[in-house]
mmCIF file of C-alpha atoms in Angstrom:
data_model
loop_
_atom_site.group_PDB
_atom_site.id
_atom_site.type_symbol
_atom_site.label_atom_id
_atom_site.label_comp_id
_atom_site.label_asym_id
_atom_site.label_seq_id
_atom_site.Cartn_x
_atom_site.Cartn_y
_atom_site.Cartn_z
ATOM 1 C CA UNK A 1230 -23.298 -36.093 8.403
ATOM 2 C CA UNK A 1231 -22.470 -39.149 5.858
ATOM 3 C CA UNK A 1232 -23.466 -41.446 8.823
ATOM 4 C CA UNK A 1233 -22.839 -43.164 12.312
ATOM 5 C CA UNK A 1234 -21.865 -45.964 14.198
ATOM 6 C CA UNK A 1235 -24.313 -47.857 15.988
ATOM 7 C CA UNK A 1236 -24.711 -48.181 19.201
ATOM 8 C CA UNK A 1237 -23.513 -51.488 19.682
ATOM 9 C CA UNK A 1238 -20.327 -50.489 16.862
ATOM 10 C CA UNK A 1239 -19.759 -47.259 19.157
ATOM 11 C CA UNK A 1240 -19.944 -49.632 22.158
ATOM 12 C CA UNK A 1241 -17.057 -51.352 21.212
ATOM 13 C CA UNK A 1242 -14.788 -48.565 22.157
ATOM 14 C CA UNK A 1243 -14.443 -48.367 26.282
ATOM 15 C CA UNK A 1244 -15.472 -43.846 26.604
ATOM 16 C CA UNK A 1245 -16.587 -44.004 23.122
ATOM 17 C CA UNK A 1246 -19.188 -42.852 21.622
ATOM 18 C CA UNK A 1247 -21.148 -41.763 18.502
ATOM 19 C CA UNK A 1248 -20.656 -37.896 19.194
ATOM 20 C CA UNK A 1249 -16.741 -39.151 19.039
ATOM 21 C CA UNK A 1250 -16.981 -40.432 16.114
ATOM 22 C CA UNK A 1251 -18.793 -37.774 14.368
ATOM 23 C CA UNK A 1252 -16.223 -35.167 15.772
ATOM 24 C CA UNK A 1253 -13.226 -37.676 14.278
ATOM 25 C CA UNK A 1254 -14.983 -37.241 10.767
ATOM 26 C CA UNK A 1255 -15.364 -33.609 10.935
ATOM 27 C CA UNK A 1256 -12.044 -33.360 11.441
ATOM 28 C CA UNK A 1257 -10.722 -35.412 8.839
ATOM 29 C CA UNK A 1258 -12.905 -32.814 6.911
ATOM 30 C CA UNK A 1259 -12.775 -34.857 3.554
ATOM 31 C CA UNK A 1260 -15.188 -35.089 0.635
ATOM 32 C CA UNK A 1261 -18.185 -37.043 1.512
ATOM 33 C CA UNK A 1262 -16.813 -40.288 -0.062
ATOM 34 C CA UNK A 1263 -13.456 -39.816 1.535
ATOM 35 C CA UNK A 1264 -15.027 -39.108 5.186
ATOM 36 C CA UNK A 1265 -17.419 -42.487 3.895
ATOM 37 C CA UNK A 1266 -14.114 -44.351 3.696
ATOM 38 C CA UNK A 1267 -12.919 -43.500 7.248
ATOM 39 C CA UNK A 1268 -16.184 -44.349 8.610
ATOM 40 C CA UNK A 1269 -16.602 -48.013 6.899
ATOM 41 C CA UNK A 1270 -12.849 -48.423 8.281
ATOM 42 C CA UNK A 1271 -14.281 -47.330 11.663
ATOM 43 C CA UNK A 1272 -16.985 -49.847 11.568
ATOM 44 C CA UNK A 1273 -15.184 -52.576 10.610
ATOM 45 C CA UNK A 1274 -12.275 -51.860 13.823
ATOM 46 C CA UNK A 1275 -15.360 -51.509 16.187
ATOM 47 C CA UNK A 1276 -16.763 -54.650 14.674
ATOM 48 C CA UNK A 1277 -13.549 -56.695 15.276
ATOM 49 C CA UNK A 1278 -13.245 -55.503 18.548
ATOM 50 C CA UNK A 1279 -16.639 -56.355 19.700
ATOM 51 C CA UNK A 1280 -16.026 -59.812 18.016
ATOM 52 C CA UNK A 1281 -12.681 -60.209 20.502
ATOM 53 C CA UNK A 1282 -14.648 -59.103 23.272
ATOM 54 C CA UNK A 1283 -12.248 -56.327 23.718
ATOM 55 C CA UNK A 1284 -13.124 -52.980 25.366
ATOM 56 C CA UNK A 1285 -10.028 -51.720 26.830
ATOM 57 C CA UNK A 1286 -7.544 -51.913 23.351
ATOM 58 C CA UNK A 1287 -3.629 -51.696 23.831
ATOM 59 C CA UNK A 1288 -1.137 -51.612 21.489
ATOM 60 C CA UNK A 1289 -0.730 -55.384 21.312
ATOM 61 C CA UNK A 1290 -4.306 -55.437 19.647
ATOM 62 C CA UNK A 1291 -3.849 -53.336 17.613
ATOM 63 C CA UNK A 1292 -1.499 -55.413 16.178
ATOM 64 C CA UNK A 1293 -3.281 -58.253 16.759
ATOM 65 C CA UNK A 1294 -6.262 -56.190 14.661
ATOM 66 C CA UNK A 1295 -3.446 -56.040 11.758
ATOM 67 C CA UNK A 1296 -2.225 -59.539 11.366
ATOM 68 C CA UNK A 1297 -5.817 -61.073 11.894
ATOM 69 C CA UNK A 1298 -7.308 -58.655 9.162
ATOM 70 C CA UNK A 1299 -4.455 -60.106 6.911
ATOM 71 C CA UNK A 1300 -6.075 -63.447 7.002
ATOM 72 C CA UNK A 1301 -9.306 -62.235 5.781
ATOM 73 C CA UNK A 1302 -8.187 -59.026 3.312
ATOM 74 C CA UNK A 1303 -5.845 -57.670 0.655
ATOM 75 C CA UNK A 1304 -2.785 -55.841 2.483
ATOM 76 C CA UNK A 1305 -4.325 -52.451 0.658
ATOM 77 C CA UNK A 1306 -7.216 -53.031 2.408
ATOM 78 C CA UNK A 1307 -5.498 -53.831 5.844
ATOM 79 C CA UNK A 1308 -2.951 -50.435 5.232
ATOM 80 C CA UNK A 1309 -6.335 -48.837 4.499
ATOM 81 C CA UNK A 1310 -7.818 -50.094 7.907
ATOM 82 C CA UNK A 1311 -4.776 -49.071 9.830
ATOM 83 C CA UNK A 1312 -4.347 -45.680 8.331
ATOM 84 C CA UNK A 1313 -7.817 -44.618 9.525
ATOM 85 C CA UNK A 1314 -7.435 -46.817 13.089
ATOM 86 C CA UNK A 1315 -3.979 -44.508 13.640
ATOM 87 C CA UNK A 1316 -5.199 -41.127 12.470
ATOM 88 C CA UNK A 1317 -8.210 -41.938 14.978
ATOM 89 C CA UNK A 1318 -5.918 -42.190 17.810
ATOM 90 C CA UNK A 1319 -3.388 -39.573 16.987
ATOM 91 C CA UNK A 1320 -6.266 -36.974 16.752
ATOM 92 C CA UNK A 1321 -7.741 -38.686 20.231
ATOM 93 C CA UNK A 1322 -4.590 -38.039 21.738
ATOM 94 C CA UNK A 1323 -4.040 -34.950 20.141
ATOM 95 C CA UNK A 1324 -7.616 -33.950 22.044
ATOM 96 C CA UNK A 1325 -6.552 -34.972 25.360
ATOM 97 C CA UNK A 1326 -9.299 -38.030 24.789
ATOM 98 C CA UNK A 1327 -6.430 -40.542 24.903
ATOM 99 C CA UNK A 1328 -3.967 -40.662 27.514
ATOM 100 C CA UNK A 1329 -1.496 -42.029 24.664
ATOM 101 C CA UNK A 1330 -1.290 -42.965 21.144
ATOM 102 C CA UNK A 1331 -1.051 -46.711 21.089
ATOM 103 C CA UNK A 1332 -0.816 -46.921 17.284
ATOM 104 C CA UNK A 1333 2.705 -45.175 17.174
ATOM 105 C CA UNK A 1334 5.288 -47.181 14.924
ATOM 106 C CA UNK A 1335 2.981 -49.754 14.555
ATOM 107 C CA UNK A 1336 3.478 -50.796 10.703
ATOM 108 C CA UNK A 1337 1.519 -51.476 7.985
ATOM 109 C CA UNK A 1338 1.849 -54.306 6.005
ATOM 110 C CA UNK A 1339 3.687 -54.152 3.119
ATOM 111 C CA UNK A 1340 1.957 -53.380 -0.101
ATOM 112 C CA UNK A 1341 3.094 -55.275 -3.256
ATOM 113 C CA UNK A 1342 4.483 -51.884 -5.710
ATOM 114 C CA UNK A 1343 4.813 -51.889 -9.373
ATOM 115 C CA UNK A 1344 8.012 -50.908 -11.583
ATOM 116 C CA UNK A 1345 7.597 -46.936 -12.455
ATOM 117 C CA UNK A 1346 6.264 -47.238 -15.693
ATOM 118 C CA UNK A 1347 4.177 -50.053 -15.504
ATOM 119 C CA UNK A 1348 0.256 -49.954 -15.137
ATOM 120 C CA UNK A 1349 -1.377 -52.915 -12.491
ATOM 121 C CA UNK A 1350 -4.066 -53.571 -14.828
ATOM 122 C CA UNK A 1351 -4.361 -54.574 -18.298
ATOM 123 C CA UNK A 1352 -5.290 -52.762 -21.196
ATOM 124 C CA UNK A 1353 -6.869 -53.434 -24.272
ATOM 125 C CA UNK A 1354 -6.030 -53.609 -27.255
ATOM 126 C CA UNK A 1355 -8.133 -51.692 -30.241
ATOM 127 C CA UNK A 1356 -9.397 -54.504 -31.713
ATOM 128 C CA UNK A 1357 -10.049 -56.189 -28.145
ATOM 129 C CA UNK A 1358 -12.331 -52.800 -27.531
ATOM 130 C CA UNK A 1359 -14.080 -53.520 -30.267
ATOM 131 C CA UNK A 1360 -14.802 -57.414 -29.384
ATOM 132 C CA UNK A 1361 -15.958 -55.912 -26.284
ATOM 133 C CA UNK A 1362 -18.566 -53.703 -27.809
ATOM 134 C CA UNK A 1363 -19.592 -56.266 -30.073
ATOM 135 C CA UNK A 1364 -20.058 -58.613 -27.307
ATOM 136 C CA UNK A 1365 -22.287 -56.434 -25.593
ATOM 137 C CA UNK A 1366 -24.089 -55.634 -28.043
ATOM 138 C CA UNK A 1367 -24.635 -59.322 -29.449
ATOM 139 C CA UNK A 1368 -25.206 -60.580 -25.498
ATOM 140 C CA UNK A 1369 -28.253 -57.927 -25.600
ATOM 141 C CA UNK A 1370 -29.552 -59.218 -28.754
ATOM 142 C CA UNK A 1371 -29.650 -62.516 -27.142
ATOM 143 C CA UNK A 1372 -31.075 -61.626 -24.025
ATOM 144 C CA UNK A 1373 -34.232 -59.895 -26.125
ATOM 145 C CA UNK A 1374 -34.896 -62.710 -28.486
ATOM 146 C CA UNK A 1375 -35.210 -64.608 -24.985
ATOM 147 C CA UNK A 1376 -37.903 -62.241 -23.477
ATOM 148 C CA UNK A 1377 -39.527 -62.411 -26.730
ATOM 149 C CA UNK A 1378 -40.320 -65.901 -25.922
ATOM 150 C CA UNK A 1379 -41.171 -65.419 -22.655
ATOM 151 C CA UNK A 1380 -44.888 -66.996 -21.692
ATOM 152 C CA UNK A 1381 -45.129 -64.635 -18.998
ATOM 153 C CA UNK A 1382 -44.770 -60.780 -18.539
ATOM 154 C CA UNK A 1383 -43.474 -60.681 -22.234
ATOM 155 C CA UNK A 1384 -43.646 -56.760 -22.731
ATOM 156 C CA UNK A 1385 -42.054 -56.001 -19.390
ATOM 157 C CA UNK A 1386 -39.498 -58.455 -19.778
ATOM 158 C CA UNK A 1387 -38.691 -56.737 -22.969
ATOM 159 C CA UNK A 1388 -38.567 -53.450 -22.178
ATOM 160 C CA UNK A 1389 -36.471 -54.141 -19.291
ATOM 161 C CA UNK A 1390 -33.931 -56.128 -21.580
ATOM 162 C CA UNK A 1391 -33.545 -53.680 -24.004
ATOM 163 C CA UNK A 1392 -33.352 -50.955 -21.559
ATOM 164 C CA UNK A 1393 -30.728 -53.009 -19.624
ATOM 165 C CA UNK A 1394 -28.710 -53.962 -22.852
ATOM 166 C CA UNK A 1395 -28.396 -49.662 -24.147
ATOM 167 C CA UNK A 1396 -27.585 -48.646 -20.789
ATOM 168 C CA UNK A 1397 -24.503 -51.459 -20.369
ATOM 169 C CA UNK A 1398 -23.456 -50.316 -23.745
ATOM 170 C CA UNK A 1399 -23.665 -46.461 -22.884
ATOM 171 C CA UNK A 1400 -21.646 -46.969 -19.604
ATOM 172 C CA UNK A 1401 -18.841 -49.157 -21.476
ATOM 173 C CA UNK A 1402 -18.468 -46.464 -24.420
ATOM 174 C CA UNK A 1403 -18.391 -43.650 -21.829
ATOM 175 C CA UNK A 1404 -15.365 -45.700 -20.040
ATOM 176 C CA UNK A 1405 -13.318 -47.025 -22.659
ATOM 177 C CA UNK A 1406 -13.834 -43.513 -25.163
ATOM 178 C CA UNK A 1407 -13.992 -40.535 -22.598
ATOM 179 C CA UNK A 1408 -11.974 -42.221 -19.911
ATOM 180 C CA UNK A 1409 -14.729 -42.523 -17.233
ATOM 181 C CA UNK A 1410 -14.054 -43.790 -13.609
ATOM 182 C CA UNK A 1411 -16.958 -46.151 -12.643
ATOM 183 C CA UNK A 1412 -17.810 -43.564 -9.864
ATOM 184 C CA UNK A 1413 -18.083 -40.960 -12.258
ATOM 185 C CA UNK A 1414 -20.479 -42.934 -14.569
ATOM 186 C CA UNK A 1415 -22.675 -43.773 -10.874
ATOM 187 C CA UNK A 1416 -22.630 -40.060 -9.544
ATOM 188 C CA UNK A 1417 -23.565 -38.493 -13.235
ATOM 189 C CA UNK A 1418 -27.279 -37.047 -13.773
ATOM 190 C CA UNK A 1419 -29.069 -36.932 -16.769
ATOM 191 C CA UNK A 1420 -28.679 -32.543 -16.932
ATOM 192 C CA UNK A 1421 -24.791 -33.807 -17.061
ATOM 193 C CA UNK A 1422 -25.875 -34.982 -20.473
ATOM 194 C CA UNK A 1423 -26.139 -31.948 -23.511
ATOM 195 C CA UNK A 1424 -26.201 -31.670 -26.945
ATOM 196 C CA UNK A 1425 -25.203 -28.675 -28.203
ATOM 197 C CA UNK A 1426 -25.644 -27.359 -31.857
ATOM 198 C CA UNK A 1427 -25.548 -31.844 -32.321
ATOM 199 C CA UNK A 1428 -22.331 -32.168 -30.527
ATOM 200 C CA UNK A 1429 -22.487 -34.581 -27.283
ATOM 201 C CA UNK A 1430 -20.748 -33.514 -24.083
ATOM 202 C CA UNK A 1431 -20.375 -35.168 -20.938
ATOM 203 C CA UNK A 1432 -20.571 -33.282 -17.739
ATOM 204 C CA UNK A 1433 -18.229 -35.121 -14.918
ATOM 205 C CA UNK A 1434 -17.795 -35.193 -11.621
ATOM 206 C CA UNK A 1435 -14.338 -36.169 -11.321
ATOM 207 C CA UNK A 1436 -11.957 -37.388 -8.559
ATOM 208 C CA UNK A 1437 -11.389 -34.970 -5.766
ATOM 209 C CA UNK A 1438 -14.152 -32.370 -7.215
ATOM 210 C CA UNK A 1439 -17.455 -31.568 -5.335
ATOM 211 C CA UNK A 1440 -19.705 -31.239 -8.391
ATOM 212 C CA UNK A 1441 -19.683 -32.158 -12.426
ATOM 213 C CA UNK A 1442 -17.705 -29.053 -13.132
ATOM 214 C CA UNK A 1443 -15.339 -30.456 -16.050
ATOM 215 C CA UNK A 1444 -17.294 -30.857 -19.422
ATOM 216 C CA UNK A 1445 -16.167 -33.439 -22.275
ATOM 217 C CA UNK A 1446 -16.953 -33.683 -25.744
ATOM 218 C CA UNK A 1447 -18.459 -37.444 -27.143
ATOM 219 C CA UNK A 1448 -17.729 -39.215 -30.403
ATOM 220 C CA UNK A 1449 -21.075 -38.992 -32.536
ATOM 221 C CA UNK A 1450 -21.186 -42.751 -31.896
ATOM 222 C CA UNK A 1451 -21.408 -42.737 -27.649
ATOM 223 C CA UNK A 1452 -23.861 -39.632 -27.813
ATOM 224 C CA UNK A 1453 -26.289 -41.391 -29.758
ATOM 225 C CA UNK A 1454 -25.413 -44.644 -27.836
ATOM 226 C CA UNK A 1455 -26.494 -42.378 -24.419
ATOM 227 C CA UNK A 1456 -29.644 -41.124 -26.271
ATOM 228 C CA UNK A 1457 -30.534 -44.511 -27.217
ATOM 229 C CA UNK A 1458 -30.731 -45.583 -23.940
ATOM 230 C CA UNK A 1459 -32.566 -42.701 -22.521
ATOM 231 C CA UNK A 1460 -35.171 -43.188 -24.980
ATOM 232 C CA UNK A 1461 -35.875 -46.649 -23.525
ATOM 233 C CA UNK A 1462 -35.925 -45.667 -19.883
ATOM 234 C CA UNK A 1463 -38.932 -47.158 -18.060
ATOM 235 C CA UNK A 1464 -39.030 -44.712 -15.258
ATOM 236 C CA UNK A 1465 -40.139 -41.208 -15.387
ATOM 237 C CA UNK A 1466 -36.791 -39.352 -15.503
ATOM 238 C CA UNK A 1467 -36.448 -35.643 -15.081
ATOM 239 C CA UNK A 1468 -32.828 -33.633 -15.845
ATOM 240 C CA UNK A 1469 -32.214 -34.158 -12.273
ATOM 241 C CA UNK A 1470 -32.817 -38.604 -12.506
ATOM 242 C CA UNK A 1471 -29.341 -40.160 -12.474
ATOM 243 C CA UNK A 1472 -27.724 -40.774 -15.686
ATOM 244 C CA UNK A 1473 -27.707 -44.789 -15.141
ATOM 245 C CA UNK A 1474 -30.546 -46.058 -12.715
ATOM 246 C CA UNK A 1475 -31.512 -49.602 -11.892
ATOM 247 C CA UNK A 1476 -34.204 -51.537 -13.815
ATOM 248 C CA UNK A 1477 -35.513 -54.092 -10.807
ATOM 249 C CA UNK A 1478 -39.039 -53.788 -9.542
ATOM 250 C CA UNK A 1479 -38.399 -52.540 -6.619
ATOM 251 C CA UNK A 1480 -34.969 -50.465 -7.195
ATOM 252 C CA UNK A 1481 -36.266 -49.473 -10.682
ATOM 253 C CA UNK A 1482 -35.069 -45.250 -11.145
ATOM 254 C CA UNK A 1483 -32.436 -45.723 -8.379
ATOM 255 C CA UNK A 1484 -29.217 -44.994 -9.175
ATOM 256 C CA UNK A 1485 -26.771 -47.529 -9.640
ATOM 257 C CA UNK A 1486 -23.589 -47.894 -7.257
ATOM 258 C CA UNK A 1487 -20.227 -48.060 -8.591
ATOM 259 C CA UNK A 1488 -19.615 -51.754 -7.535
ATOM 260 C CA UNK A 1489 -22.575 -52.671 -9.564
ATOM 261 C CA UNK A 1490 -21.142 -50.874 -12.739
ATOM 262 C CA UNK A 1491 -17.992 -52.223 -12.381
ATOM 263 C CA UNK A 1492 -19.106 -55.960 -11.627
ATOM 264 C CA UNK A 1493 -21.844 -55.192 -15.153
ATOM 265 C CA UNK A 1494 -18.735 -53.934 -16.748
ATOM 266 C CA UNK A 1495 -16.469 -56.739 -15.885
ATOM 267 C CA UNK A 1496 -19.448 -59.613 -16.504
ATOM 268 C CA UNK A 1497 -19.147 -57.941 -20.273
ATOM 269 C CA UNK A 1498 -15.192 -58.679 -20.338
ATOM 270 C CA UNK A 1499 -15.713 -62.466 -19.192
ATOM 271 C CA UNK A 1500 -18.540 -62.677 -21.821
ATOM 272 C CA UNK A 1501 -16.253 -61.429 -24.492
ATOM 273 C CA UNK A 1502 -13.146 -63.780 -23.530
ATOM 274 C CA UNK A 1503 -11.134 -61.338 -21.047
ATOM 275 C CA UNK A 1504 -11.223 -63.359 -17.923
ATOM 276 C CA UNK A 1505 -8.474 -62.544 -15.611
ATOM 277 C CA UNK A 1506 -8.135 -61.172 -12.593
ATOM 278 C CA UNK A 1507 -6.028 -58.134 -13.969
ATOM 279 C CA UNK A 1508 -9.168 -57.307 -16.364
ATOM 280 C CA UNK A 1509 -11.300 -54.459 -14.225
ATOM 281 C CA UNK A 1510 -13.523 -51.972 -15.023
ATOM 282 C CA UNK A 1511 -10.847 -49.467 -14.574
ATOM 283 C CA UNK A 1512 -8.063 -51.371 -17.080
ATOM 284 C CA UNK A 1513 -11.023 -49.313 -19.875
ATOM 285 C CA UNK A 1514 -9.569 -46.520 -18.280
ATOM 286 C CA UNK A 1515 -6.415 -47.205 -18.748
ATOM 287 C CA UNK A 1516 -7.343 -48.396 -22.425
ATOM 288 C CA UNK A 1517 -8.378 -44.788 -23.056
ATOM 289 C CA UNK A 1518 -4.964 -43.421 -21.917
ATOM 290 C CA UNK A 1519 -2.842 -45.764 -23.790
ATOM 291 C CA UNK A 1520 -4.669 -44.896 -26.825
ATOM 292 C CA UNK A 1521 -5.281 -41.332 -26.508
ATOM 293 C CA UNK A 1522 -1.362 -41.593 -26.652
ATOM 294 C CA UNK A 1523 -1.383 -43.534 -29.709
ATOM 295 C CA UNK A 1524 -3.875 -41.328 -31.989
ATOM 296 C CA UNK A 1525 -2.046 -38.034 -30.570
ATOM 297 C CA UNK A 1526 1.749 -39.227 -31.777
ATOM 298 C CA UNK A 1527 2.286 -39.969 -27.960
ATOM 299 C CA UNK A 1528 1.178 -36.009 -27.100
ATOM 300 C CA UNK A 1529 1.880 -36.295 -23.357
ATOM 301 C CA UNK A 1530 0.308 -33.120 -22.464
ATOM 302 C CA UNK A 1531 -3.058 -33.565 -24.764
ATOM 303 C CA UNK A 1532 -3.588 -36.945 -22.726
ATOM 304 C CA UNK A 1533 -3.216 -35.510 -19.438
ATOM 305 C CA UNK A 1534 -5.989 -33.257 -20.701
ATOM 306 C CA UNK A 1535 -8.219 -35.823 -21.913
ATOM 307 C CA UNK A 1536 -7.993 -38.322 -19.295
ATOM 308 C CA UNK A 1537 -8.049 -35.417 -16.686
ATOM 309 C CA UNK A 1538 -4.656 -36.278 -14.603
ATOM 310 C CA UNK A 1539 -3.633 -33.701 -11.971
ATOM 311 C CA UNK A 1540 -0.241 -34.062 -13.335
ATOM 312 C CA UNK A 1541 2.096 -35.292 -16.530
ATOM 313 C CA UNK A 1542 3.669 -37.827 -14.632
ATOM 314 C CA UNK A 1543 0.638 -39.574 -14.145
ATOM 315 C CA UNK A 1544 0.306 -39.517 -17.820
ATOM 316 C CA UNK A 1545 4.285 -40.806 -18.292
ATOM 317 C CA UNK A 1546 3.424 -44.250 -17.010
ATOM 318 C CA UNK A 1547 1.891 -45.032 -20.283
ATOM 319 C CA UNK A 1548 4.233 -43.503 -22.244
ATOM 320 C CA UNK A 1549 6.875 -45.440 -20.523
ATOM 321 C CA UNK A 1550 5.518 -48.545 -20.860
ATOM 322 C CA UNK A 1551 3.790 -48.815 -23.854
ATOM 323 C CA UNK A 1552 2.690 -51.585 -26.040
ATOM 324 C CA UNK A 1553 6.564 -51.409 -28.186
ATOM 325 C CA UNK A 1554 8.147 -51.635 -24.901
ATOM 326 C CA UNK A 1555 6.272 -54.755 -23.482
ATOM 327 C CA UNK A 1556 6.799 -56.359 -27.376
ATOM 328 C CA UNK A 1557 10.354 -55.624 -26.997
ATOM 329 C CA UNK A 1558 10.460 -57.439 -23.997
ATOM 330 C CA UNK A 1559 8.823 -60.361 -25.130
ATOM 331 C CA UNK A 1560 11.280 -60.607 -27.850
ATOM 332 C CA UNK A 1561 14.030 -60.292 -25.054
ATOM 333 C CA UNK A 1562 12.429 -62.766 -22.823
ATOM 334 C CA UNK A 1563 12.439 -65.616 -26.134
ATOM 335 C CA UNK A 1564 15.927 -64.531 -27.196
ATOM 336 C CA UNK A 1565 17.425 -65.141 -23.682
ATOM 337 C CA UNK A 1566 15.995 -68.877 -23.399
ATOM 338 C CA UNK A 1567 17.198 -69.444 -26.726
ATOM 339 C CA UNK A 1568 20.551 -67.769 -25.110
ATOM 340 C CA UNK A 1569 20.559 -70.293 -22.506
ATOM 341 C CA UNK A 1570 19.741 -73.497 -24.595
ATOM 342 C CA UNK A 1571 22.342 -73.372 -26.949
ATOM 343 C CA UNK A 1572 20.319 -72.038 -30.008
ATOM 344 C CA UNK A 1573 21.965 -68.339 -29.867
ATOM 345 C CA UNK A 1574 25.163 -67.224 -29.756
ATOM 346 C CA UNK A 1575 24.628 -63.898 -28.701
ATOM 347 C CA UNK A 1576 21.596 -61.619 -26.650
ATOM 348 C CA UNK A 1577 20.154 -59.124 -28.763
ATOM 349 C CA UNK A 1578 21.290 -56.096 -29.761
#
């Protein structure tokens, strides 16, 4: 069991209990990060109710639930909430728990969508990934000239720094080259690492799997960029240590979440001049797919392979809207004030 509520979360709930709970997860019968989901959406239902003072919910707070979480979070988040809050009730009902579903037609709020064709985040451009890369890698020089002069707990500081500045530059090659999802860097071991006749490959744990079961070759440049690192580590790793582990003193050899990758990842795009809400840990991912595209003569089905997509219409979005499209529609954007100021007779052709 990934966890429970406690029992002043289950308390929340008039009849409900933990054992409820734990039967509602079972059934959902997702992956472990999946049934994690529908539990933290759980928690944070029981925790609003118990905040309202409400024991006996009716429709009207559930909706109530729905317009105050709106306030406080992204409309994904709230759809996300009310998903799990609704397939909660329709199985309680379904189980005779319930004497009626009091989520039915209750809507979710309406999620901003994006033109087919056009990726939310932003990608990088080649020479951008390589300002990011030599950002990290001049931040890190920094950091160790400045532990160098430290008065106090010189070596440690040291080692830590340089141990810190490999591993950021390991997980941001590992992204931007092979495509990596920052929970795929987090859940990878060191055994996912091997180096075969001097070829790197990446063992991952991808999206919907239940174990590293799809391997990837590595550029000669990220392989020796993941040896690097290891070769610093301060704690005593074995093939079974995760890949990327903390450095603290007291979380030193843990392995790191994926919120703290992605918020290391994104700290690297603000130090390098990408600071915008639209830069995120995953746009590297969707750098690797736009340029997969451009080094493979826009090979649709190679991509799909490399960046592991379940299907080639995942893989059409950047094809669709690709870096000649969005200059073409610059130019149109320019031509038509022009068009409307007197300084062009005619749109473009």
């Amino acid at each position: 069991m990934i966890g429970t509520l406690t029992r002043s979360e289950a308390g929340s709930l008039a009849n409900i209990n933990n054992s409820l709970y734990e039967s509602f997860i079972i059934y959902i019968d997702g992956a472990k990060t999946t049934s994690g989901t529908y539990l933290r959406n759980l928690r944070q239902f029981a925790k609003w109710l118990s905040e309202n003072r409400i024991t006996e919910p009716g429709r009207e707070d559930i909706i109530h639930f729905r317009d105050d979480m709106l306030t406080k979070c992204k409309p994904g988040t709230v759809a996300q909430y009310l998903r799990t809050v609704k397939a909660f009730y329709s199985w309680g009902t379904l189980e005779g728990i319930f004497p009626r579903d009091i989520t039915v037609n209750i809507k979710p709020p309406k999620v901003k969508t994006f033109k087919k064709g056009a990726p939310r985040k932003e990608r990088f451009k080649p020479e951008e990934v390589f300002n990011i890369e030599q950002t990290i890698r001049e931040t890190s020089g920094k950091s160790l000239e400045t532990a160098k002069n430290s008065q106090k707990d010189k070596a440690g500081k040291m080692e830590r720094t340089t141990e810190q500045g490999k591993r950021l530059l390991a997980m941001y090659l590992l992204a931007v080259n092979n495509g990596l999802r920052v929970v795929e860097l987090s859940r990878a071991d060191i055994r996912d690492f091997e180096l075969i006749r001097g070829q790197g490959y990446i063992n991952i744990w991808g999206k919907g799997h239940t174990e590293a079961d799809t391997r990837k070759p590595l550029a000669p440049e990220v392989t020796t960029a993941i040896i690097d690192y290891l070769n610093t580590r301060s704690d005593r790793s074995n093939r079974n240590a995760p890949l990327f582990v903390s450095t603290g003193n007291r979380s030193g050899g843990k392995r790191i979440a994926p919120t703290t990758i992605s918020t290391m990842l994104k700290q690297a795009m603000k130090e390098a001049g990408y600071n915008s809400e639209k830069y995120t840990a995953h746009s590297l991912r969707h750098t690797t797919a736009q340029n997969v595209l451009a080094v493979t003569g826009d090979n649709i089905y190679i991509t799909q392979n490399y960046m592991r997509h379940s299907s080639p219409d995942i893989t059409e979005v950047y094809v669709k809207f690709g870096e000649k499209e969005e200059q073409r529609e610059i130019e149109i954007a320019a031509a038509l004030y022009d068009y409307y100021h007197g300084k062009r007779e005619k749109a473009l052709c």
